[in-house]
Amino acid sequence: MKSSAIAHSNIALIKYWGHWNKVSPELNIPLNDSVSMTKYGFSENTQLKTHTTIEFSEEFKENEAILNNNLLKGRDIERILKIINPLRKLKQIDYKFKMVSFNDFPTQAGLASSAAGFAALTIAAAKALNLELTQKALSAFARLGSGSAARSIHGGFVYWHRGFSHETSYAEQICGPDHVDINAVIAIIDERRKDVPSDIGHELAKTSIFNTIRVKKSHEQAEEIKKAILDDDFKKFGMIAEKNCLFMHGVMMTSEPALFYWNPLTLSVIKKVLYIRKSENLDCFFTIDAGPNVHCFCRPENIEYIQNMLESIEGIEKTILVKPANDSYTTNEHLF
Amino acid sequence: MKSSAIAHSNIALIKYWGHWNKVSPELNIPLNDSVSMTKYGFSENTQLKTHTTIEFSEEFKENEAILNNNLLKGRDIERILKIINPLRKLKQIDYKFKMVSFNDFPTQAGLASSAAGFAALTIAAAKALNLELTQKALSAFARLGSGSAARSIHGGFVYWHRGFSHETSYAEQICGPDHVDINAVIAIIDERRKDVPSDIGHELAKTSIFNTIRVKKSHEQAEEIKKAILDDDFKKFGMIAEKNCLFMHGVMMTSEPALFYWNPLTLSVIKKVLYIRKSENLDCFFTIDAGPNVHCFCRPENIEYIQNMLESIEGIEKTILVKPANDSYTTNEHLF
C-alpha cells in the first residue's frame, strides 16, 4: 500500500479567485470556470514538479507528512486530510499514513506549488488505496486540497468546470501538450513565501465592487480562450489571458483590505512586455498569479529573446523556461 | 482689457475619469460627481500655482499664448479657445488675445497643471472682458478647458456636481482651507510629461468592464467623503480617498488598451504608506492621479515624519508639502 506520483504545477490563463458561497468553502468550488496550462520546466533543474510517496498501514500510529524535509503540522496537515479522509472513507479503511514529498521549485511563492502537490498526493493516495478512479474523480478529489490542483491532474491545456457540487466541479483536458506551440518565461521576482496565502485571499474576493462583473466576464473568457487554444490563435490567447489577469488583480487591489501581490519589479516586467510587443511587434503576453512573479507567454522561437529581455531588468533574480507538460502520473520511484 | 489671475492645482479625492456620452465630450461633463482638495505648496519654491495674464485688443492680429516661455500651438491653443470663444461670445466681441502664463511646477506630469492653468485663464479672461460672472459660472467655463479646472476656482475642499449640461456641471466649495487640518506629501516619482494625457485616457474609461460600477460607487463615495470632511473624520476621509483611487486605476489597467500610469516606484510608495499605517498605527493614506506621483495625506503634525519616510525610498527625487489653498483670485501683477 505504498505508491508514488509526479504532478506538475499549472499557470492559470483564466483565473480562479473566490469561492461560491452556496456550498461549504471547504469544497473549493470556484466562482467561475477557469483555464490553465500545465507547466513543464525545461531550463536548469527546475521542472516545476512535485514527487510524492504515500503509504497507508495499520501499523502506523500517527499520520506523518514531510514536505521538502520539513515535518508538516497544523493547517498543512489539515489540507492533506481534506483529500485523504474522503479517499479512506471511500475505501472504508482508517489506516494512518506516511507521506514524503518534494517540490523542485519554491513553495507558496505564487508558482502553484500547492496545485502540483495536491495533484500528486491524490494520484499517489488513490493508487496506494487501490481505488480505481477516473481522471474526473481524481481531479475533483485534488480540488479539495487546493482548487487549482484539480487542473494539475491533466497535462497540456485544461478547463475546470466550476460545477455546483463536489462531483460536478472538476477539470478536463482541452488538448494535450503538443496541440499548440506555446511556451513561457517565468520572471522570478521573489521566491519567498507570500504574505497572504491564496486561500486567505480567496475569502476577500467578494469584498471588491469589481468581483461580480469579473466572475461573469471570466466565464465568457474561459470559453473564448478554449477556442483560441484549439484554433492555435496565439494572439487571441495572449490578449485574453493578459486581460483576465488584470481583472483578477483589479479585484485584489480593491478588496477590503486591499491585496497587492505585485512588487515594484512586477510592474517593470509588465511594462517591458508591453514595450516589446509594441516596439518590436513581437507576440508576448504576461500573466501573474497571486504572487509577484510574472509568466510571459511566447512562441518557442522567441523564448530565448524574451528570456534575455527579462534578465536584462535589474533585480530579476532568475527565469524559468516552461512548456506544456504531460499528464501527471504514477511512478515506481518511491521516496522512502 | 488686461487682467491677471492666480489659481492653484487640486488633487482629486473622488476621481473624475470618463465623460458622459449623451452630450458632446467637448463639454467635459464627467460620468460622476467628484471631490478635491485645492493645493497650496508650502515647501521650497513650489506653490503649485499658475499665474496667467491675458489681454484682448482689436489691435492684435493673431491669438498668441505663451506658457512657461513656450509659444503654444495646435491642440494647446484649441483648448484655450474652448474657454475664450464662449466668453468672447458672451461679451459679443471678437478681439484677438495675448496670454502669458507660468506654472511654478511640472506641466502635464499628473500634478493637475491644467486644472490650475484653465482656472487662472478663466478668471483672468472674465475680468479682462469685464464680465461679471458668479463663481458657479466661472467654474463651468473653466471646465471647458480641463474638467478638473472646474474645481480649482475654489479653495479648500470642493465638490463638482457632474450635472447634465454646461450650466449644471460646476464645482462649489464644501468648506474653506481652515475647516480641517489635512496636509499631504507628494512623492515626486517622475516630473516628465506623461505618455498618455488625461484627456486621451478619459476616452478609454468605457472600454473597461469595471467602469459602470466604479461610476455608481464614486457617486456614493463623493457624498460620503463630503460628510467625512465636514465631520473632520480623517480616517474615513483617507480610507474613502484611497479606495476611490484604486477603483480608478483598476479601470485604467483594464481598459482597452490597458493604461498603466503607475511606475515601479509608485508601488514602492503605496506599500510604504500601507506599512507605516499598519506597523506604526499612523494615519496616512495615498492617492494617485493619472500619473506616477503619489499624494500621501496626513495630519499636519505628522508631515515631516511622512516626508522623511518617503524620501528614504531609493529613487524618490523629491517631495512637495501641501495644505489646502485659498480661492483662486485676480491680481494686479501682470506678466507683460
XYZ file of C-alpha atoms in Angstrom:
672
model
C 0.000 0.000 0.000
C 2.813 2.374 -0.908
C 2.605 4.421 -4.093
C 4.253 7.418 -5.705
C 3.185 10.010 -8.244
C 4.567 13.024 -10.061
C 2.481 16.069 -10.938
C 3.288 19.418 -12.469
C 2.328 22.922 -11.481
C -0.013 24.906 -13.711
C -0.430 28.539 -14.636
C -3.962 29.907 -14.831
C -4.897 31.653 -18.066
C -8.395 32.351 -16.810
C -8.036 32.809 -13.084
C -9.746 31.099 -10.175
C -10.387 33.698 -7.456
C -13.099 33.485 -4.825
C -15.380 30.671 -3.695
C -19.005 30.074 -4.495
C -20.732 30.592 -1.166
C -23.777 28.373 -1.563
C -21.759 25.317 -0.580
C -19.051 24.961 2.054
C -15.936 26.999 1.171
C -14.043 23.839 2.193
C -15.078 22.286 -1.119
C -13.149 24.935 -3.083
C -15.985 25.333 -5.576
C -14.882 28.402 -7.534
C -16.976 31.372 -8.617
C -16.122 30.825 -12.285
C -14.789 28.311 -14.786
C -11.041 28.585 -15.253
C -8.437 27.504 -17.793
C -4.754 26.682 -17.347
C -1.576 25.380 -18.921
C 0.173 22.606 -17.014
C 3.857 23.506 -16.899
C 6.997 21.532 -17.532
C 10.124 23.477 -16.643
C 12.885 22.712 -19.115
C 15.576 25.128 -18.002
C 18.190 24.099 -15.454
C 16.998 21.794 -12.680
C 13.516 23.175 -12.143
C 10.849 21.041 -13.767
C 8.075 22.584 -11.630
C 7.045 19.189 -10.374
C 6.102 17.572 -7.101
C 7.108 13.990 -6.387
C 5.075 12.378 -3.622
C 5.147 8.966 -1.980
C 2.442 7.827 0.417
C 1.929 4.641 2.361
C -1.055 3.508 4.415
C -0.527 0.920 7.120
C -2.376 -0.392 10.148
C 0.985 -0.379 11.901
C 1.353 3.408 11.740
C 0.294 5.130 14.972
C 0.172 8.658 13.592
C -0.343 10.458 10.314
C 3.023 11.818 9.218
C 3.711 14.154 6.323
C 7.070 15.553 5.274
C 7.468 18.202 2.574
C 10.947 19.206 1.451
C 12.385 17.568 4.618
C 10.068 19.527 6.914
C 7.536 17.761 9.107
C 4.167 19.335 8.374
C 1.708 20.282 11.090
C -1.385 22.339 11.818
C -3.014 23.863 8.766
C -0.729 21.996 6.350
C -1.757 18.586 7.713
C -5.423 19.676 7.713
C -5.243 20.364 3.985
C -3.770 16.935 3.300
C -6.541 15.315 5.346
C -9.129 17.080 3.200
C -8.116 14.691 0.424
C -7.043 11.653 2.425
C -10.140 11.463 4.638
C -12.690 11.098 1.795
C -10.402 8.642 -0.031
C -10.032 6.492 3.106
C -13.774 6.675 3.591
C -14.331 5.505 0.023
C -12.057 2.525 0.702
C -13.648 2.038 4.125
C -10.358 1.888 5.990
C -8.921 4.114 8.684
C -5.221 3.309 8.435
C -2.812 6.086 9.247
C -0.367 7.255 6.578
C 3.161 8.364 5.997
C 3.788 10.872 3.190
C 7.038 12.255 1.817
C 7.002 14.935 -0.858
C 9.495 17.090 -2.735
C 8.927 20.201 -4.814
C 11.738 21.045 -7.175
C 10.667 24.711 -7.074
C 9.809 27.389 -4.447
C 6.865 26.619 -2.168
C 3.936 29.037 -1.736
C 5.589 31.768 -3.738
C 2.873 32.147 -6.330
C 4.169 29.353 -8.556
C 1.286 26.975 -7.767
C 3.269 24.529 -5.638
C 0.016 23.503 -3.960
C -1.536 22.623 -7.336
C 1.272 20.203 -8.143
C 1.440 18.956 -4.569
C -2.201 18.069 -4.099
C -2.492 16.570 -7.592
C 0.472 14.268 -6.883
C -0.926 13.427 -3.457
C -4.336 12.492 -4.871
C -2.906 10.234 -7.572
C -0.472 8.526 -5.203
C -3.062 8.056 -2.453
C -5.712 6.653 -4.815
C -3.177 4.157 -6.133
C -1.925 3.236 -2.653
C -5.515 2.586 -1.583
C -6.063 0.589 -4.767
C -9.006 2.799 -5.748
C -9.827 2.724 -9.438
C -10.785 6.346 -10.019
C -11.484 8.152 -13.273
C -9.411 11.223 -14.189
C -12.529 13.258 -13.476
C -12.849 11.839 -9.953
C -9.120 12.344 -9.295
C -9.491 15.966 -10.383
C -12.419 16.509 -8.019
C -10.545 14.986 -5.052
C -7.391 17.014 -5.800
C -9.574 20.136 -5.724
C -10.316 19.536 -2.040
C -6.674 20.228 -1.134
C -6.225 23.267 -3.352
C -8.661 24.416 -6.009
C -6.114 24.710 -8.781
C -4.823 21.171 -8.103
C -7.941 19.971 -9.932
C -6.259 21.220 -13.105
C -2.806 19.710 -12.477
C -4.132 16.144 -12.837
C -4.076 16.746 -16.593
C -1.279 17.804 -18.917
C -1.458 20.326 -21.753
C -4.279 22.840 -21.558
C -7.032 22.293 -19.049
C -10.592 23.510 -18.422
C -12.010 23.457 -14.899
C -15.805 23.386 -14.852
C -16.768 25.267 -11.721
C -19.738 22.927 -11.108
C -22.180 23.080 -8.239
C -21.116 20.180 -6.019
C -18.093 18.012 -5.227
C -18.881 15.657 -8.107
C -19.553 18.314 -10.751
C -16.576 20.612 -10.057
C -13.652 19.038 -11.887
C -11.155 19.782 -14.640
C -10.714 18.087 -18.001
C -8.135 18.409 -20.708
C -8.786 20.775 -23.635
C -5.854 19.393 -25.604
C -2.523 17.691 -24.986
C 0.842 19.445 -24.750
C 1.617 19.025 -28.457
C -1.511 20.604 -29.893
C -0.129 24.161 -29.850
C 3.371 25.636 -29.636
C 3.146 27.887 -26.619
C 5.997 28.416 -24.169
C 6.515 30.800 -21.307
C 9.348 32.501 -19.458
C 8.731 32.976 -15.762
C 10.458 36.059 -14.380
C 11.240 35.164 -10.775
C 10.937 38.302 -8.691
C 10.608 36.828 -5.238
C 10.867 33.184 -4.225
C 9.852 33.677 -0.633
C 6.513 32.617 0.787
C 3.964 35.285 0.015
C 2.490 37.348 2.858
C -1.116 36.469 2.137
C -1.680 32.829 1.069
C -4.140 32.331 -1.779
C -6.765 30.627 0.362
C -6.961 33.704 2.596
C -7.107 35.951 -0.462
C -9.985 33.967 -1.956
C -12.131 34.886 1.026
C -11.642 38.586 0.273
C -12.736 38.463 -3.366
C -16.339 39.281 -2.559
C -15.390 42.490 -0.757
C -14.423 44.090 -4.092
C -17.060 46.008 -6.031
C -15.486 44.600 -9.211
C -15.921 40.936 -8.275
C -19.359 40.241 -9.781
C -18.505 41.546 -13.220
C -15.120 39.802 -13.143
C -16.841 36.467 -12.497
C -19.318 36.957 -15.310
C -16.638 38.053 -17.756
C -14.266 35.240 -16.736
C -16.906 32.666 -17.660
C -17.075 34.142 -21.147
C -13.294 34.362 -21.400
C -12.900 30.694 -20.412
C -14.914 29.655 -23.471
C -13.124 32.181 -25.677
C -9.630 31.093 -24.699
C -10.555 27.420 -25.067
C -11.476 28.194 -28.656
C -8.292 30.236 -29.184
C -6.208 27.281 -27.925
C -7.968 24.773 -30.158
C -7.621 27.191 -33.112
C -3.951 27.854 -32.272
C -4.721 31.593 -32.285
C -1.823 32.748 -30.105
C -2.559 36.460 -30.286
C -6.120 35.977 -29.091
C -4.895 33.505 -26.459
C -2.436 36.064 -25.091
C -4.753 39.051 -25.112
C -7.478 37.161 -23.254
C -5.046 35.758 -20.679
C -3.482 39.163 -20.053
C -6.837 40.890 -19.664
C -8.132 38.214 -17.311
C -5.018 38.580 -15.148
C -5.648 42.315 -14.843
C -9.282 41.656 -13.932
C -8.149 39.461 -11.043
C -5.545 41.902 -9.780
C -8.100 44.712 -10.136
C -10.335 42.747 -7.770
C -7.445 42.015 -5.391
C -6.313 45.645 -5.188
C -9.846 46.834 -4.468
C -10.774 44.205 -1.899
C -11.097 45.024 1.787
C -8.314 45.094 2.898
C -6.592 45.726 -0.434
C -4.258 42.973 -1.622
C -1.116 43.970 -3.500
C 0.543 40.820 -4.787
C 2.641 42.886 -7.214
C 6.098 44.149 -6.336
C 7.694 47.184 -7.986
C 9.609 44.743 -10.226
C 6.351 43.098 -11.290
C 5.380 46.402 -12.844
C 8.799 46.692 -14.518
C 8.217 43.325 -16.183
C 4.656 44.234 -17.231
C 5.962 47.403 -18.872
C 8.806 45.513 -20.556
C 6.367 43.016 -22.066
C 4.114 45.805 -23.340
C 7.157 47.587 -24.744
C 8.486 44.521 -26.587
C 5.053 43.836 -28.014
C 4.574 47.375 -29.237
C 8.027 48.431 -30.353
C 9.209 45.108 -31.753
C 5.847 43.737 -32.859
C 6.693 40.512 -31.077
C 3.854 38.423 -29.667
C 4.387 38.095 -25.921
C 1.833 38.394 -23.173
C 2.035 38.437 -19.402
C 0.046 36.813 -16.647
C 0.509 36.981 -12.892
C -0.956 34.677 -10.252
C -1.394 35.512 -6.571
C 2.266 36.486 -6.173
C 4.805 38.873 -7.671
C 6.302 36.588 -10.346
C 5.366 37.126 -13.976
C 4.767 34.500 -16.671
C 5.460 35.760 -20.192
C 3.915 33.634 -22.942
C 5.614 33.453 -26.302
C 6.144 31.191 -29.280
C 9.058 28.707 -28.826
C 11.201 30.506 -31.396
C 11.161 33.689 -29.299
C 11.769 32.203 -25.898
C 15.486 32.959 -25.683
C 14.984 36.524 -26.827
C 12.253 37.077 -24.224
C 14.426 35.446 -21.574
C 17.297 37.820 -22.357
C 14.989 40.816 -22.301
C 13.600 39.869 -18.900
C 17.000 39.047 -17.428
C 18.247 42.479 -18.512
C 15.865 44.049 -15.985
C 17.821 44.961 -12.868
C 16.626 42.910 -9.927
C 15.299 39.875 -11.797
C 16.886 37.000 -9.882
C 16.314 34.308 -12.447
C 13.975 32.985 -15.090
C 12.399 29.577 -15.644
C 11.528 28.378 -19.148
C 8.396 26.297 -19.439
C 6.329 24.437 -21.999
C 3.108 22.448 -21.660
C 3.585 19.328 -19.501
C 2.279 15.818 -19.905
C -0.379 14.346 -17.632
C 0.512 13.667 -14.033
C 1.446 10.028 -13.486
C 2.272 7.289 -11.020
C 5.866 6.125 -10.687
C 7.724 3.247 -9.044
C 10.377 5.601 -7.691
C 9.493 5.797 -4.020
C 10.874 8.460 -1.713
C 11.099 6.131 1.333
C -8.644 94.967 -21.082
C -5.640 93.283 -19.482
C -6.078 91.159 -16.377
C -4.186 88.587 -14.330
C -5.181 85.771 -12.011
C -3.599 83.098 -9.844
C -5.089 79.648 -9.361
C -3.893 76.523 -7.574
C -3.784 72.932 -8.641
C -6.070 70.413 -6.942
C -5.838 66.752 -6.034
C -8.931 64.619 -6.594
C -10.143 62.621 -3.597
C -13.031 61.186 -5.582
C -11.744 60.906 -9.121
C -13.090 62.235 -12.394
C -12.487 59.627 -15.097
C -14.517 59.288 -18.271
C -17.046 61.532 -19.974
C -20.794 61.275 -20.045
C -21.543 60.473 -23.669
C -25.032 61.937 -24.045
C -23.578 65.377 -24.627
C -20.510 66.401 -26.597
C -17.311 65.096 -24.977
C -16.012 68.629 -25.629
C -18.091 69.824 -22.691
C -16.110 67.638 -20.249
C -19.266 66.537 -18.458
C -17.981 63.765 -16.210
C -19.536 60.373 -15.518
C -19.660 61.011 -11.787
C -19.534 63.704 -9.116
C -16.029 64.283 -7.807
C -14.376 65.878 -4.784
C -10.972 67.506 -4.418
C -8.614 69.457 -2.209
C -7.159 72.597 -3.749
C -3.427 72.564 -3.005
C -1.049 75.192 -1.739
C 2.567 74.017 -1.848
C 4.468 75.369 1.153
C 7.810 73.646 0.726
C 10.649 75.298 -1.196
C 9.578 77.327 -4.229
C 6.727 75.210 -5.480
C 3.341 76.646 -4.576
C 1.553 74.545 -7.230
C 0.095 77.644 -8.783
C -0.434 79.087 -12.226
C -0.149 82.831 -12.806
C -1.808 83.998 -16.007
C -2.143 87.368 -17.714
C -4.423 87.906 -20.682
C -5.209 90.932 -22.802
C -7.814 91.388 -25.515
C -7.301 94.078 -28.131
C -8.668 94.983 -31.510
C -5.068 95.785 -32.453
C -3.907 92.172 -32.119
C -3.761 90.348 -35.448
C -3.398 86.847 -34.015
C -4.223 84.918 -30.887
C -0.987 84.349 -29.008
C -0.453 82.162 -25.970
C 2.814 81.560 -24.141
C 3.170 79.006 -21.338
C 6.443 78.817 -19.435
C 8.141 80.785 -22.236
C 6.914 78.405 -24.930
C 4.626 79.580 -27.701
C 1.618 77.277 -27.708
C 0.121 75.847 -30.852
C -2.173 73.158 -32.195
C -4.060 71.227 -29.546
C -2.882 73.520 -26.739
C -4.321 76.630 -28.419
C -7.536 74.741 -29.204
C -8.048 74.025 -25.517
C -7.581 77.700 -24.637
C -10.123 78.683 -27.277
C -12.652 76.330 -25.718
C -12.870 78.824 -22.863
C -12.098 82.064 -24.663
C -14.569 81.594 -27.510
C -17.717 81.298 -25.342
C -16.517 84.176 -23.129
C -15.941 86.417 -26.178
C -19.338 85.395 -27.476
C -20.946 86.326 -24.150
C -19.308 89.755 -24.415
C -20.140 89.938 -28.125
C -16.649 90.877 -29.202
C -14.181 89.102 -31.423
C -10.897 90.714 -30.371
C -7.796 88.579 -30.556
C -5.843 87.959 -27.343
C -2.378 87.655 -25.933
C -1.840 85.304 -22.998
C 1.244 84.669 -20.883
C 1.214 82.010 -18.215
C 3.633 80.440 -15.742
C 3.348 77.251 -13.756
C 5.665 77.016 -10.771
C 5.524 73.204 -11.013
C 5.902 70.465 -13.688
C 3.447 70.599 -16.579
C 1.310 67.596 -17.590
C 3.054 65.253 -15.195
C -0.024 64.199 -13.254
C 0.079 67.170 -10.891
C -3.005 68.829 -12.371
C -1.222 71.689 -14.077
C -4.160 72.017 -16.470
C -6.585 72.426 -13.562
C -4.652 75.393 -12.218
C -3.977 76.726 -15.715
C -7.522 76.789 -17.008
C -8.926 78.093 -13.714
C -6.483 81.031 -13.823
C -7.231 81.619 -17.500
C -10.988 81.716 -16.903
C -10.755 84.173 -14.028
C -8.302 86.450 -15.845
C -10.251 86.386 -19.125
C -13.622 87.082 -17.471
C -12.065 90.058 -15.688
C -10.308 91.305 -18.835
C -13.598 91.163 -20.703
C -15.313 92.896 -17.789
C -17.812 90.077 -17.441
C -19.447 89.873 -14.034
C -19.661 86.117 -13.559
C -20.625 84.121 -10.474
C -18.178 81.592 -9.006
C -20.512 78.911 -10.353
C -20.342 80.295 -13.894
C -16.544 80.673 -13.690
C -16.310 77.049 -12.604
C -18.447 75.899 -15.545
C -16.344 77.873 -18.061
C -13.067 76.599 -16.568
C -14.407 73.060 -17.028
C -14.407 73.559 -20.798
C -10.601 73.727 -20.843
C -9.986 70.809 -18.479
C -12.627 69.086 -16.393
C -10.764 69.317 -13.124
C -10.203 73.078 -13.614
C -13.843 73.478 -12.556
C -12.686 72.579 -9.051
C -9.626 74.868 -8.938
C -11.755 78.016 -8.988
C -12.415 77.362 -5.312
C -10.047 76.905 -2.386
C -10.281 74.351 0.411
C -12.350 71.257 -0.318
C -14.514 71.235 -3.412
C -17.470 69.242 -4.772
C -18.037 69.070 -8.529
C -21.634 68.276 -9.445
C -21.402 66.316 -12.653
C -24.621 67.900 -13.977
C -26.239 67.261 -17.337
C -25.370 70.373 -19.343
C -22.840 73.203 -19.488
C -24.774 75.248 -16.946
C -25.396 72.454 -14.440
C -21.905 70.910 -14.374
C -19.899 73.069 -11.966
C -17.992 72.852 -8.706
C -18.699 74.503 -5.376
C -16.826 74.725 -2.149
C -17.546 72.194 0.616
C -15.517 74.161 3.158
C -12.628 76.595 3.254
C -8.979 75.677 3.847
C -9.185 76.181 7.607
C -12.110 73.885 8.353
C -9.988 70.744 8.724
C -6.291 70.111 9.366
C -5.316 67.930 6.427
C -1.935 68.094 4.694
C -0.266 65.948 2.087
C 3.219 64.994 0.982
C 3.586 64.480 -2.744
C 6.220 61.900 -3.614
C 7.583 63.031 -6.970
C 8.473 59.962 -8.984
C 8.602 61.402 -12.455
C 8.252 65.043 -13.491
C 8.216 64.408 -17.207
C 5.120 64.722 -19.370
C 3.156 61.518 -19.124
C 2.866 59.255 -22.168
C -0.918 59.282 -22.288
C -2.517 62.669 -21.478
C -5.607 62.525 -19.277
C -7.994 63.626 -21.997
C -6.984 60.654 -24.130
C -7.309 58.348 -21.137
C -10.826 59.605 -20.383
C -11.959 58.297 -23.736
C -10.852 54.780 -22.786
C -12.741 54.581 -19.479
C -15.790 52.982 -21.055
C -13.766 50.123 -22.520
C -13.233 48.688 -19.014
C -15.752 46.184 -17.659
C -15.272 47.822 -14.263
C -16.294 51.313 -15.367
C -20.045 51.183 -14.700
C -19.732 50.009 -11.119
C -16.882 52.482 -10.485
C -19.129 55.347 -11.577
C -22.005 54.236 -9.383
C -19.756 53.720 -6.371
C -17.921 57.023 -6.905
C -21.206 58.904 -6.674
C -21.828 57.359 -3.267
C -18.247 57.994 -2.173
C -18.484 61.679 -3.156
C -21.296 62.156 -0.658
C -19.540 60.054 1.975
C -16.255 61.929 1.774
C -18.035 65.299 1.823
C -19.559 64.251 5.137
C -16.192 62.964 6.413
C -14.608 66.346 5.564
C -17.346 68.336 7.277
C -17.134 65.988 10.312
C -13.313 66.191 10.337
C -13.193 62.374 10.279
C -9.701 61.964 8.836
C -9.588 58.169 8.954
C -12.809 57.869 6.972
C -11.616 60.605 4.604
C -8.398 58.711 3.907
C -9.919 55.270 3.505
C -12.527 56.543 1.029
C -9.960 58.512 -0.988
C -7.571 55.570 -1.151
C -10.267 53.142 -2.229
C -11.562 55.515 -4.887
C -8.044 55.914 -6.284
C -7.735 52.140 -6.626
C -11.118 51.996 -8.338
C -9.897 54.449 -10.969
C -6.576 52.689 -11.537
C -8.440 49.367 -11.695
C -10.477 50.829 -14.552
C -7.380 52.260 -16.235
C -5.433 48.988 -16.094
C -8.354 47.054 -17.537
C -9.254 49.469 -20.326
C -8.539 48.681 -23.947
C -5.644 49.277 -24.422
C -4.608 48.969 -20.781
C -3.293 52.149 -19.165
C -0.516 51.835 -16.593
C 0.059 55.249 -15.053
C 1.962 53.654 -12.152
C 5.724 53.236 -12.190
C 7.544 50.595 -10.143
C 8.311 53.345 -7.604
C 4.614 54.174 -7.345
C 4.077 50.696 -5.959
C 7.009 51.156 -3.558
C 5.334 54.272 -2.156
C 1.928 52.550 -1.909
C 3.497 49.724 0.076
C 5.392 52.164 2.295
C 2.180 54.008 3.146
C 0.385 50.752 3.973
C 3.363 49.668 6.069
C 3.520 52.915 8.067
C -0.216 52.782 8.673
C -0.148 49.192 9.859
C 3.112 48.929 11.753
C 3.160 52.382 13.285
C -0.572 52.937 13.579
C -0.101 56.317 11.926
C -2.935 57.745 9.858
C -1.652 58.270 6.327
C -3.400 57.460 3.063
C -2.361 57.549 -0.564
C -3.986 58.757 -3.725
C -2.655 58.780 -7.285
C -3.960 60.761 -10.241
C -3.363 59.938 -13.908
C 0.410 59.818 -13.463
C 3.017 58.049 -11.332
C 3.314 60.546 -8.467
C 1.728 59.717 -5.122
C -0.040 62.075 -2.713
C 0.112 60.925 0.916
C -2.455 62.578 3.178
C -1.648 63.064 6.833
C -2.317 65.316 9.785
C -0.028 68.405 9.920
C 1.840 67.078 12.980
C 2.988 64.012 11.017
C 4.004 65.700 7.779
C 7.750 65.809 8.446
C 7.802 62.186 9.524
C 5.935 61.077 6.403
C 8.220 63.230 4.260
C 11.295 61.540 5.752
C 9.790 58.098 5.262
C 9.046 58.792 1.614
C 12.416 60.400 0.930
C 14.116 57.309 2.355
C 12.780 55.294 -0.601
C 15.548 54.924 -3.176
C 14.606 56.726 -6.372
C 12.263 59.336 -4.919
C 13.552 62.538 -6.497
C 11.824 64.994 -4.218
C 8.712 65.684 -2.212
C 6.317 68.627 -2.131
C 4.441 69.510 1.037
C 0.927 70.827 0.562
C -2.021 72.113 2.538
C -5.458 73.321 1.430
C -5.220 76.513 -0.667
C -7.334 79.644 -0.678
C -9.677 80.527 -3.520
C -8.203 81.490 -6.851
C -8.002 85.256 -7.289
C -7.278 88.143 -9.590
C -4.075 90.115 -9.148
C -2.596 93.340 -10.425
C 0.743 91.696 -11.079
C 0.774 91.416 -14.853
C 3.218 89.191 -16.712
C 3.556 91.563 -19.686
